[in-house]
Structure formats: structure tokens, C-alpha cells
C-alpha positions as protocol buffer text, in pm:
chain_id: "A"
residue {
  index: 1
  type: MET
  ca { x: -7054 y: -9429 z: -5852 }
}
residue {
  index: 2
  type: PRO
  ca { x: -7182 y: -9264 z: -6219 }
}
residue {
  index: 3
  type: VAL
  ca { x: -7014 y: -8956 z: -6334 }
}
residue {
  index: 4
  type: MET
  ca { x: -7238 y: -8920 z: -6626 }
}
residue {
  index: 5
  type: GLY
  ca { x: -7638 y: -8994 z: -6589 }
}
residue {
  index: 6
  type: VAL
  ca { x: -7697 y: -9200 z: -6799 }
}
residue {
  index: 7
  type: SER
  ca { x: -7858 y: -9025 z: -7094 }
}
residue {
  index: 8
  type: LYS
  ca { x: -7629 y: -8759 z: -7118 }
}
residue {
  index: 9
  type: PHE
  ca { x: -7405 y: -9058 z: -7177 }
}
residue {
  index: 10
  type: GLU
  ca { x: -7669 y: -9191 z: -7477 }
}
residue {
  index: 11
  type: GLY
  ca { x: -7701 y: -8815 z: -7623 }
}
residue {
  index: 12
  type: PHE
  ca { x: -7314 y: -8848 z: -7635 }
}
residue {
  index: 13
  type: PHE
  ca { x: -7253 y: -9160 z: -7822 }
}
residue {
  index: 14
  type: ARG
  ca { x: -7556 y: -9044 z: -8081 }
}
residue {
  index: 15
  type: ALA
  ca { x: -7353 y: -8648 z: -8136 }
}
residue {
  index: 16
  type: ALA
  ca { x: -7069 y: -8853 z: -8171 }
}
residue {
  index: 17
  type: ALA
  ca { x: -7050 y: -9190 z: -8339 }
}
residue {
  index: 18
  type: SER
  ca { x: -7462 y: -9163 z: -8442 }
}
residue {
  index: 19
  type: LEU
  ca { x: -7471 y: -9454 z: -8224 }
}
residue {
  index: 20
  type: ASP
  ca { x: -7763 y: -9635 z: -8007 }
}
residue {
  index: 21
  type: VAL
  ca { x: -7611 y: -9726 z: -7698 }
}
residue {
  index: 22
  type: ASP
  ca { x: -7939 y: -9855 z: -7334 }
}
residue {
  index: 23
  type: LYS
  ca { x: -7856 y: -9883 z: -7054 }
}
residue {
  index: 24
  type: SER
  ca { x: -7684 y: -10232 z: -7088 }
}
residue {
  index: 25
  type: ASP
  ca { x: -7356 y: -10113 z: -7340 }
}
residue {
  index: 26
  type: ILE
  ca { x: -7327 y: -9843 z: -7078 }
}
residue {
  index: 27
  type: LYS
  ca { x: -7297 y: -10102 z: -6808 }
}
residue {
  index: 28
  type: ARG
  ca { x: -7098 y: -10302 z: -6983 }
}
residue {
  index: 29
  type: TYR
  ca { x: -6809 y: -9985 z: -7091 }
}
residue {
  index: 30
  type: ASN
  ca { x: -6848 y: -9890 z: -6730 }
}
residue {
  index: 31
  type: ASP
  ca { x: -6689 y: -10218 z: -6646 }
}
residue {
  index: 32
  type: PHE
  ca { x: -6430 y: -10170 z: -6960 }
}
residue {
  index: 33
  type: LEU
  ca { x: -6317 y: -9858 z: -6802 }
}
residue {
  index: 34
  type: ASP
  ca { x: -6312 y: -9989 z: -6408 }
}
residue {
  index: 35
  type: THR
  ca { x: -6063 y: -10208 z: -6528 }
}
residue {
  index: 36
  type: LYS
  ca { x: -5850 y: -10024 z: -6773 }
}
residue {
  index: 37
  type: LEU
  ca { x: -5809 y: -9819 z: -6476 }
}
residue {
  index: 38
  type: HIS
  ca { x: -5723 y: -10022 z: -6224 }
}
residue {
  index: 39
  type: ASP
  ca { x: -5421 y: -10213 z: -6444 }
}
residue {
  index: 40
  type: LEU
  ca { x: -5381 y: -9864 z: -6528 }
}
residue {
  index: 41
  type: PHE
  ca { x: -5299 y: -9691 z: -6098 }
}
residue {
  index: 42
  type: ILE
  ca { x: -5128 y: -10121 z: -6050 }
}
residue {
  index: 43
  type: ILE
  ca { x: -4885 y: -10050 z: -6320 }
}
residue {
  index: 44
  type: GLY
  ca { x: -4823 y: -9630 z: -6199 }
}
residue {
  index: 45
  type: ARG
  ca { x: -4802 y: -9836 z: -5773 }
}
residue {
  index: 46
  type: ALA
  ca { x: -4577 y: -10055 z: -5904 }
}
residue {
  index: 47
  type: ALA
  ca { x: -4346 y: -9781 z: -6141 }
}
residue {
  index: 48
  type: ALA
  ca { x: -4405 y: -9543 z: -5806 }
}
residue {
  index: 49
  type: LYS
  ca { x: -4256 y: -9824 z: -5518 }
}
residue {
  index: 50
  type: ALA
  ca { x: -3989 y: -9884 z: -5801 }
}
residue {
  index: 51
  type: ASN
  ca { x: -3856 y: -9526 z: -5779 }
}
residue {
  index: 52
  type: GLY
  ca { x: -3859 y: -9539 z: -5420 }
}
residue {
  index: 53
  type: ARG
  ca { x: -4164 y: -9309 z: -5430 }
}
residue {
  index: 54
  type: ASP
  ca { x: -4538 y: -9374 z: -5146 }
}
residue {
  index: 55
  type: ILE
  ca { x: -4726 y: -9137 z: -5437 }
}
residue {
  index: 56
  type: ILE
  ca { x: -4817 y: -9212 z: -5786 }
}
residue {
  index: 57
  type: GLU
  ca { x: -4664 y: -8913 z: -6060 }
}
residue {
  index: 58
  type: PRO
  ca { x: -4829 y: -8853 z: -6441 }
}
residue {
  index: 59
  type: THR
  ca { x: -4479 y: -8996 z: -6459 }
}
residue {
  index: 60
  type: ASP
  ca { x: -4560 y: -9367 z: -6324 }
}
residue {
  index: 61
  type: LEU
  ca { x: -4898 y: -9431 z: -6543 }
}
residue {
  index: 62
  type: PRO
  ca { x: -4780 y: -9652 z: -6882 }
}
residue {
  index: 63
  type: ILE
  ca { x: -5042 y: -9308 z: -7077 }
}
residue {
  index: 64
  type: THR
  ca { x: -4879 y: -9267 z: -7473 }
}
residue {
  index: 65
  type: LYS
  ca { x: -4895 y: -8916 z: -7613 }
}
residue {
  index: 66
  type: GLY
  ca { x: -5109 y: -9017 z: -7829 }
}
residue {
  index: 67
  type: LEU
  ca { x: -5383 y: -9127 z: -7527 }
}
């Protein structure tokens, strides 16, 4: 389910980095983000389980200060 419409997404990239993107670029970017978020939550789930919890807490996610 898309969070942002295609035209808003294109406008964001155009304003932020002067890039022109099309629907295929957005599809690839969306697939990339889905994969990365899935990986992030797999690690978070393993960390929560190792700490004896069923709920993932923010400290379980490998997110650095720079992000």
C-alpha cells in the first residue's frame, strides 16, 4: 500500500535533489525499502526474543544515531 502518491514522490525528489524519477524508479525504490525494513524487523525480532520479550522495542532495532 503506497504511503505517498507518485506525483508527490516525484516532486519530493525533484525538490530535494533535482532528480527526475518515473514509476519504474519508484517501484524499485519501494521494493528496496520493503526489503530493508523486513531485514530490520527480522533483526529486531531476534534481539527481542534473545532478551525474553515478545514485543520489539526501539533498542532492539539496529538503528544508528546518523539515521
